Short mmCIF file of C-alpha atoms and ligand atoms in Angstrom, two decimals:
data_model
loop_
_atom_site.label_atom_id
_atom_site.label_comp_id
_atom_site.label_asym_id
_atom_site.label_seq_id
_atom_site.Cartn_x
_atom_site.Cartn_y
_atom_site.Cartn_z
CA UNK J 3 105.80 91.90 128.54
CA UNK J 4 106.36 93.61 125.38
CA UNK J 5 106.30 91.77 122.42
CA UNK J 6 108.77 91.70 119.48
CA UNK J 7 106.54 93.10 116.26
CA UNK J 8 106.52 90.75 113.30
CA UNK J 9 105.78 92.37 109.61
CA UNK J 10 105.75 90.07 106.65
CA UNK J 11 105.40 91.12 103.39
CA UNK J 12 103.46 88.24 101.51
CA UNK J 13 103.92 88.63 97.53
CA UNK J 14 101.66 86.09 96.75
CA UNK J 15 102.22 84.61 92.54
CA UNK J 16 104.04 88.10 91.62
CA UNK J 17 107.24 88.96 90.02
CA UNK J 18 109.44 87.36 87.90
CA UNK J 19 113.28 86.12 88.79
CA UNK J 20 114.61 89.58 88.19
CA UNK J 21 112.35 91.36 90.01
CA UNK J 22 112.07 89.28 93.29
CA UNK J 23 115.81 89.31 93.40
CA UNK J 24 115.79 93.50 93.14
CA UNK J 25 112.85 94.15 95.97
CA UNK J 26 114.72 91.31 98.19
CA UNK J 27 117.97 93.03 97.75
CA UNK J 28 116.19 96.78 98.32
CA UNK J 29 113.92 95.36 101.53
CA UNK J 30 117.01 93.70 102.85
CA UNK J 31 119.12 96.98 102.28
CA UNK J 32 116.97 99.52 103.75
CA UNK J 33 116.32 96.82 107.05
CA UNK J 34 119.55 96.75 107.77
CA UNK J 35 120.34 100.68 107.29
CA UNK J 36 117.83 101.90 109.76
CA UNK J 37 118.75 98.41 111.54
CA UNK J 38 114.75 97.29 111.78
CA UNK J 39 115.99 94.21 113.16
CA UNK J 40 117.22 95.63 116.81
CA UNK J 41 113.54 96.45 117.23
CA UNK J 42 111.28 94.21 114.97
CA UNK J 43 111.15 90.92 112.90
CA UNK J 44 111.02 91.55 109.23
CA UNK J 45 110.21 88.93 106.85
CA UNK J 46 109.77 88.40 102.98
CA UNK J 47 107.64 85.54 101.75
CA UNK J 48 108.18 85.14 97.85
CA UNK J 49 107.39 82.48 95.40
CA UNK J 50 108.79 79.05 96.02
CA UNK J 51 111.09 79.53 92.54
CA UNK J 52 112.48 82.60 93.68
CA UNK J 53 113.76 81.83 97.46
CA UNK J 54 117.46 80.80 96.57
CA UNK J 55 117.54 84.12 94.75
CA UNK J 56 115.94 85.86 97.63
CA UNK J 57 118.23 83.94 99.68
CA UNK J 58 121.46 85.65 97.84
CA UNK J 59 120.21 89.33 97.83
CA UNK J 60 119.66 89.51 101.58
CA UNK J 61 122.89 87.06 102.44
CA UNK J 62 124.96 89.71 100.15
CA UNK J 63 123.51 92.24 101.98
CA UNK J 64 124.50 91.15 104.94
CA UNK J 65 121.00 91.40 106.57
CA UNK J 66 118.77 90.03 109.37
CA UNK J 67 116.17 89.80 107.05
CA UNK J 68 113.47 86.30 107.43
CA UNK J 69 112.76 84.54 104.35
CA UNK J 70 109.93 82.69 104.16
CA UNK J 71 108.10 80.48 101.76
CA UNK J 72 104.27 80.79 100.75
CA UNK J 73 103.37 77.80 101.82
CA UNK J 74 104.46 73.98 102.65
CA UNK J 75 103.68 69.74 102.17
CA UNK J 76 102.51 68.36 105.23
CA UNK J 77 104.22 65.65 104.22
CA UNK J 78 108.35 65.13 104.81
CA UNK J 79 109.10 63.42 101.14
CA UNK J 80 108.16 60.99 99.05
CA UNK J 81 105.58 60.87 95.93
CA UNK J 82 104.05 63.65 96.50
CA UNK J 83 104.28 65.51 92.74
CA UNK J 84 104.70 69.25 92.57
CA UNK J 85 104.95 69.52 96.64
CA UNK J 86 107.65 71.02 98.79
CA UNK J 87 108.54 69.86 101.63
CA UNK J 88 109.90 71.44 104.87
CA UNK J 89 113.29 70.61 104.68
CA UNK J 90 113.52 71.50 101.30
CA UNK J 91 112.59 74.90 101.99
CA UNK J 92 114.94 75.03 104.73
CA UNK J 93 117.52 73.90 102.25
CA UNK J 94 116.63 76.45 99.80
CA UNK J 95 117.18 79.63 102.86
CA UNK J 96 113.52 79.73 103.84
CA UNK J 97 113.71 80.06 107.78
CA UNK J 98 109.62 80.57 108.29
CA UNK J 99 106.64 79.48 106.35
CA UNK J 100 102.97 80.76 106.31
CA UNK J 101 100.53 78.15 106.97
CA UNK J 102 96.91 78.18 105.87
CA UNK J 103 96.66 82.02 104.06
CA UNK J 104 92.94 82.49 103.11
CA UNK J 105 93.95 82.17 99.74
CA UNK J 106 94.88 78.57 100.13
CA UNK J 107 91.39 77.90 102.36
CA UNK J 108 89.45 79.39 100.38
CA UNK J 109 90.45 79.57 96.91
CA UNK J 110 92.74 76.25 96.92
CA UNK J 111 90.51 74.26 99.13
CA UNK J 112 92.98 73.68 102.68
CA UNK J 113 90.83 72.04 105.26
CA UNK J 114 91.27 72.51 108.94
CA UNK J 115 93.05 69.67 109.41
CA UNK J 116 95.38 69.55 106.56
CA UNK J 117 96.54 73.38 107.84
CA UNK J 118 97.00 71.89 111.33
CA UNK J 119 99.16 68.87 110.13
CA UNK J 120 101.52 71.55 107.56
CA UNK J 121 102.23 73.76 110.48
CA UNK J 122 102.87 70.53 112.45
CA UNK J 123 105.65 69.68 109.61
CA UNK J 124 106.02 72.82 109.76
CA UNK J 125 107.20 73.36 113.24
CA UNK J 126 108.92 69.67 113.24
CA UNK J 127 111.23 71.33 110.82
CA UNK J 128 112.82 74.28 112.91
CA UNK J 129 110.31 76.97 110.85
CA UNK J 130 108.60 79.50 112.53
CA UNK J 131 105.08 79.22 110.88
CA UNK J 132 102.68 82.33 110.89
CA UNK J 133 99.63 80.58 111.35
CA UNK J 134 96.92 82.63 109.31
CA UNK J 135 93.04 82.63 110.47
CA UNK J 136 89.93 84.90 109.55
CA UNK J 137 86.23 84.93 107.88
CA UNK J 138 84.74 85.76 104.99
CA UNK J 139 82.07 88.67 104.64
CA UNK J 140 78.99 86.54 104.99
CA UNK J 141 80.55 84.74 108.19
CA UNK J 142 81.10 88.25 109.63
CA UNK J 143 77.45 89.42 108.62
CA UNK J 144 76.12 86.48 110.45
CA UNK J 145 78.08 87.80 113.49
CA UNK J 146 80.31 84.35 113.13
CA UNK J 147 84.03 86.16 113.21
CA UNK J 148 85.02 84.59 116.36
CA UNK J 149 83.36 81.89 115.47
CA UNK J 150 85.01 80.91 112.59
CA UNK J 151 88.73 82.46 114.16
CA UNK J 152 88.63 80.24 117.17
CA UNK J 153 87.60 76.97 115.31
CA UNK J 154 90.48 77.44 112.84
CA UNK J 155 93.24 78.22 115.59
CA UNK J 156 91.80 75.62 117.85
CA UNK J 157 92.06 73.25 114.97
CA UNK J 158 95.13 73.84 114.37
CA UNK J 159 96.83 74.76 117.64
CA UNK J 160 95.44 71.65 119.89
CA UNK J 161 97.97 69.44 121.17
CA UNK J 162 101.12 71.82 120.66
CA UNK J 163 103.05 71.99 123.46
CA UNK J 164 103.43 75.91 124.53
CA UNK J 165 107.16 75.69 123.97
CA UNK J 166 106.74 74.85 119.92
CA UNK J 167 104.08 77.55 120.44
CA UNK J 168 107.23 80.09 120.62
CA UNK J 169 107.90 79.16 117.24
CA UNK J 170 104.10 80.41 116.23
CA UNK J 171 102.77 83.81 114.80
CA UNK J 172 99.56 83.89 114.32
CA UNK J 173 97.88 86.39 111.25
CA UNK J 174 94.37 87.21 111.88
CA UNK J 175 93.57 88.21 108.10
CA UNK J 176 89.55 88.91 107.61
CA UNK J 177 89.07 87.55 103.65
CA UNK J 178 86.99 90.44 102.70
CA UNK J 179 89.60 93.09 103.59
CA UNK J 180 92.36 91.17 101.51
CA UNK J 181 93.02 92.75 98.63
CA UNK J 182 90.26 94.59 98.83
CA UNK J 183 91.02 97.83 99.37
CA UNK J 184 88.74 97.57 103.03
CA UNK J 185 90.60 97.25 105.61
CA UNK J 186 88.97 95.97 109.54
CA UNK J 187 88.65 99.16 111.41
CA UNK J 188 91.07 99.39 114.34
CA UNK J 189 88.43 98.41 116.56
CA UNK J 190 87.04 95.40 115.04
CA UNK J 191 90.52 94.09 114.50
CA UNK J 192 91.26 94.74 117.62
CA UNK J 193 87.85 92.72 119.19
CA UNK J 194 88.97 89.76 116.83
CA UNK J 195 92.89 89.76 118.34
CA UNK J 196 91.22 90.25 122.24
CA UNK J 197 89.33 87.01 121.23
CA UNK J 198 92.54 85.19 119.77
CA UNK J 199 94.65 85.83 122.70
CA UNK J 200 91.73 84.93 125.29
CA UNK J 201 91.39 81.30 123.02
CA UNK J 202 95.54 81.13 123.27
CA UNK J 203 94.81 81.32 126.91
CA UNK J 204 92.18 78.94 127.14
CA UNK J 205 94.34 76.45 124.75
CA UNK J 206 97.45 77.12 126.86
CA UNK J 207 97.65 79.24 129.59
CA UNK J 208 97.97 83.06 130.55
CA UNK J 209 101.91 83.24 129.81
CA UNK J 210 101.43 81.62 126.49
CA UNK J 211 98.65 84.35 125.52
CA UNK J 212 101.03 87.36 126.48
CA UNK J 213 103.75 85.78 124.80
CA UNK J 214 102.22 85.04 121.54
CA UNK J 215 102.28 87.80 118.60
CA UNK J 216 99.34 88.13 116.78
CA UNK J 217 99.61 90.52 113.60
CA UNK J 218 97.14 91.48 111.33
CA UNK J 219 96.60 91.49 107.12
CA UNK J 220 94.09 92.54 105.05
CA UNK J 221 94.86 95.96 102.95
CA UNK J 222 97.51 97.20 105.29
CA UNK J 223 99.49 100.81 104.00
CA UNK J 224 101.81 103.06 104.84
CA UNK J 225 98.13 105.29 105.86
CA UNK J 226 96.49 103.10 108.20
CA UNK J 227 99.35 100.99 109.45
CA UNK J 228 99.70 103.32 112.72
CA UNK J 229 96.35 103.10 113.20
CA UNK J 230 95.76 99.11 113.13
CA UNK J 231 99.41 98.92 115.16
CA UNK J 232 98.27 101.21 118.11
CA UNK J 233 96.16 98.63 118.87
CA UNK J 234 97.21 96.61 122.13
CA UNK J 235 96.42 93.27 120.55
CA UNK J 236 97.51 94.03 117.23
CA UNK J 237 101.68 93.13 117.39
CA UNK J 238 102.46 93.73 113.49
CA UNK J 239 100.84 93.02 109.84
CA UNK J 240 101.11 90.70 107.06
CA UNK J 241 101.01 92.67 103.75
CA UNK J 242 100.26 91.87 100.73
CA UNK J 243 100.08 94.77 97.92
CA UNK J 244 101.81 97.34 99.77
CA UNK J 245 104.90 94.61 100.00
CA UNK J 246 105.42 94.75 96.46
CA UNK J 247 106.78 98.09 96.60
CA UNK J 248 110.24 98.80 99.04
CA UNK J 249 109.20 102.01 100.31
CA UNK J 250 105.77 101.35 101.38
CA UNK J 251 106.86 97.69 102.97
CA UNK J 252 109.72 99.99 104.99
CA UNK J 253 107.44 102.74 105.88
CA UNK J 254 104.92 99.67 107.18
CA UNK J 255 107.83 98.30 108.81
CA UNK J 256 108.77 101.50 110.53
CA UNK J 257 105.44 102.21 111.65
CA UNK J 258 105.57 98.77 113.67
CA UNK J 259 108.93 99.63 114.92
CA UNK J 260 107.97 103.04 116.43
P1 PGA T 30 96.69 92.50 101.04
O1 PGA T 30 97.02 90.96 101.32
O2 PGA T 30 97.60 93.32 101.93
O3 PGA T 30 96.96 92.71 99.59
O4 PGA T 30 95.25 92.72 101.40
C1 PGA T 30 97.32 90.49 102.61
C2 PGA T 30 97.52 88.99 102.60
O5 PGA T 30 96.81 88.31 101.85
O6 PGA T 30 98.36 88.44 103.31
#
């Protein structure tokens, strides 16, 4: 079965109000003009305070373009100061949500099981959730990159039924090749997606692990995109620098889509 590539572009705390508006309204343009979406799933994750402007850019542009937000409460409402909750993202256009980026692991402190009860709200909602796993440099050197991959998805994908599962992407995104300027070779990226897929399997079963899209982020470009996406295991990219611009998001986008 061929899968459906997914390429997000994650910007992260960057832009201000005019800005995020402008690069929704140009990613949302120049998706729909070489109609990306017959072929692949696009999707733009910006700050929480810019979705409803995000929101209008690609609705005026008449565009198939996903908006997503950064990250969610695994709570539904209540006193819970400064959080967002899943229906208010829905409510503000979001239609998917990363869950657990690196940068919320390791720099904001998410634990396992927070992660898997967000993409359980999450997933409760309607969202579709790109589930983001990976290791840092000195689990790699100690040869722990499965490891460390299959804990976190196992964590967090236990107990799903493989139906919700459809509404799951999962982002295998190494922490020492975000931002970084190093990306995973094709090969080792590839090895860590194998192992995802086999774990999907072993969680679920066989149809599930065919099924399920598994992209990858960490220093993705216009230059090695091809590479990484030639990969049989490796069904799109989640991008962080190289989003902030149109034209290299686009040419990322049409390098999944070939
Ligand atoms: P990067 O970020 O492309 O800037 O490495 C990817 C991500 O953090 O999702």
């Amino acid at each position: 079965m061929a899968r459906r590539p997914f390429v997000g572009g994650n910007w992260k705390m960057n832009l201000n109000l005019e800005g995020a508006s402008a690069l929704a309204g140009a990613v949302a343009q120049e998706s729909r003009d070489r109609s990306l979406s017959q072929r692949i799933d696009v999707a733009i994750f910006p700050a929480f305070v810019h979705l409803g402007a995000a929101r209008g850019a690609i609705d005026a542009a008449q565009s198939d373009l996903v908006l997503g937000a950064q990250d969610l409460s695994a709570e539904k409402n209540g006193a819970f100061t400064g959080e967002i909750s899943a229906e208010q993202l829905i409510d503000a256009g979001a239609r998917a949500v990363l869950v657990g980026h690196s940068e919320r692991r390791h720099v904001i402190g998410e634990t396992d099981e927070l992660i898997a009860r967000k993409l359980r709200a999450a997933l409760d909602a309607g969202l579709t959730a790109v589930l983001c796993v990976g290791e840092t440099l000195e689990e790699r050197d100690a040869g722990r990159t499965d490891e460390v991959n299959l804990r976190q998805l196992r964590c967090a994908l236990e107990g799903l039924d493989s139906h919700t599962l459809r509404s799951v992407v999962i982002a295998y995104e190494p922490v020492w090749a975000i931002g970084t300027g190093r990306t995973a070779s094709p090969e080792d990226a590839q090895n860590a997606h194998a192992a995802i897929r086999e774990e999907v399997r072993a969680i679920f079963d066989h149809d599930a692990s065919i099924r399920i899209r598994i992209i990858y982020g960490g220093s993705m470009k216009p230059e090695n995109a091809a590479d990484l996406l030639a990969q049989p295991d490796i069904d799109g990219g989640l991008i962080g620098g190289a989003s902030l611009s149109a034209s290299s998001f686009i040419a990322i986008c049409q390098a999944a889509s070939a």
